[in-house]
Amino acid sequence: MIELRGHGVRYGFDERVIDKQIRSLGFTACEYDPLARNITVKNSEDLGDMLYIRDVSKARERVASAPRYLINGRML
């Protein structure tokens, strides 16, 4: 997970360049909702907390088939 929140300007770099470079290596920017067990592809204009995934369909299959756990009385 990489956090791109616009703070790079303070340190002299453009976070959109970092995002573009990671995507050029075959990764897709996504977000994960652990309660819904859902991976969604993020818009290329969005920055923030990014989960870069190389094979989105395989990651979705893995999330769907993973066992659920009871945490604080809630099945996740």
mmCIF file of C-alpha atoms in Angstrom:
data_model
loop_
_atom_site.group_PDB
_atom_site.id
_atom_site.type_symbol
_atom_site.label_atom_id
_atom_site.label_comp_id
_atom_site.label_asym_id
_atom_site.label_seq_id
_atom_site.Cartn_x
_atom_site.Cartn_y
_atom_site.Cartn_z
ATOM 1 C CA MET A 1 0.000 0.000 0.000
ATOM 2 C CA ILE A 2 1.269 3.429 -0.901
ATOM 3 C CA GLU A 3 -0.094 6.697 0.412
ATOM 4 C CA LEU A 4 -0.109 9.491 -2.149
ATOM 5 C CA ARG A 5 -1.783 12.474 -0.506
ATOM 6 C CA GLY A 6 -0.118 15.461 -2.123
ATOM 7 C CA HIS A 7 2.722 15.786 0.381
ATOM 8 C CA GLY A 8 5.349 15.057 -2.260
ATOM 9 C CA VAL A 9 5.411 18.696 -3.342
ATOM 10 C CA ARG A 10 6.888 19.586 0.031
ATOM 11 C CA TYR A 11 9.799 17.210 -0.669
ATOM 12 C CA GLY A 12 10.285 18.080 -4.320
ATOM 13 C CA PHE A 13 8.547 15.291 -6.205
ATOM 14 C CA ASP A 14 5.297 14.820 -8.101
ATOM 15 C CA GLU A 15 3.203 11.928 -6.789
ATOM 16 C CA ARG A 16 1.445 11.539 -10.138
ATOM 17 C CA VAL A 17 4.827 10.605 -11.644
ATOM 18 C CA ILE A 18 5.217 7.877 -8.997
ATOM 19 C CA ASP A 19 1.697 6.602 -9.708
ATOM 20 C CA LYS A 20 2.356 6.578 -13.453
ATOM 21 C CA GLN A 21 5.640 4.711 -12.997
ATOM 22 C CA ILE A 22 4.059 2.010 -10.826
ATOM 23 C CA ARG A 23 1.199 1.596 -13.320
ATOM 24 C CA SER A 24 3.731 1.334 -16.176
ATOM 25 C CA LEU A 25 5.196 -1.703 -14.409
ATOM 26 C CA GLY A 26 1.880 -3.528 -14.836
ATOM 27 C CA PHE A 27 0.166 -2.644 -11.575
ATOM 28 C CA THR A 28 -3.400 -1.355 -11.229
ATOM 29 C CA ALA A 29 -4.347 1.109 -8.496
ATOM 30 C CA CYS A 30 -7.150 -0.336 -6.381
ATOM 31 C CA GLU A 31 -8.896 0.031 -3.076
ATOM 32 C CA TYR A 32 -10.062 -2.764 -0.814
ATOM 33 C CA ASP A 33 -13.156 -2.846 1.358
ATOM 34 C CA PRO A 34 -12.509 -5.581 3.934
ATOM 35 C CA LEU A 35 -16.096 -5.584 5.222
ATOM 36 C CA ALA A 36 -17.538 -6.191 1.756
ATOM 37 C CA ARG A 37 -14.464 -8.171 0.660
ATOM 38 C CA ASN A 38 -14.408 -6.119 -2.492
ATOM 39 C CA ILE A 39 -11.510 -4.857 -4.613
ATOM 40 C CA THR A 40 -12.326 -1.939 -6.903
ATOM 41 C CA VAL A 41 -10.109 -0.273 -9.471
ATOM 42 C CA LYS A 42 -9.450 3.391 -8.669
ATOM 43 C CA ASN A 43 -9.804 6.184 -11.176
ATOM 44 C CA SER A 44 -6.473 7.274 -12.634
ATOM 45 C CA GLU A 45 -7.115 10.813 -11.366
ATOM 46 C CA ASP A 46 -7.551 9.700 -7.757
ATOM 47 C CA LEU A 47 -4.682 9.773 -5.319
ATOM 48 C CA GLY A 48 -4.749 8.716 -1.677
ATOM 49 C CA ASP A 49 -4.235 5.304 -0.147
ATOM 50 C CA MET A 50 -3.388 3.071 -3.082
ATOM 51 C CA LEU A 51 -3.200 -0.675 -3.170
ATOM 52 C CA TYR A 52 -1.325 -1.547 -6.356
ATOM 53 C CA ILE A 53 -2.194 -5.007 -7.681
ATOM 54 C CA ARG A 54 -0.630 -6.734 -10.669
ATOM 55 C CA ASP A 55 -3.422 -9.281 -11.338
ATOM 56 C CA VAL A 56 -6.758 -7.817 -10.182
ATOM 57 C CA SER A 57 -8.896 -10.803 -11.191
ATOM 58 C CA LYS A 58 -6.646 -13.227 -9.305
ATOM 59 C CA ALA A 59 -6.672 -10.951 -6.235
ATOM 60 C CA ARG A 60 -10.485 -10.816 -6.370
ATOM 61 C CA GLU A 61 -10.665 -14.618 -6.585
ATOM 62 C CA ARG A 62 -8.346 -14.953 -3.617
ATOM 63 C CA VAL A 63 -10.349 -12.479 -1.529
ATOM 64 C CA ALA A 64 -13.609 -14.267 -2.394
ATOM 65 C CA SER A 65 -12.245 -17.703 -1.489
ATOM 66 C CA ALA A 66 -10.428 -16.711 1.710
ATOM 67 C CA PRO A 67 -11.859 -18.013 4.984
ATOM 68 C CA ARG A 68 -13.866 -15.628 7.136
ATOM 69 C CA TYR A 69 -12.832 -14.812 10.708
ATOM 70 C CA LEU A 70 -14.844 -13.758 13.730
ATOM 71 C CA ILE A 71 -13.400 -10.487 15.050
ATOM 72 C CA ASN A 72 -15.126 -8.581 17.851
ATOM 73 C CA GLY A 73 -18.327 -10.504 17.232
ATOM 74 C CA ARG A 74 -18.327 -9.755 13.518
ATOM 75 C CA MET A 75 -17.587 -12.150 10.669
ATOM 76 C CA LEU A 76 -14.995 -10.677 8.343
#
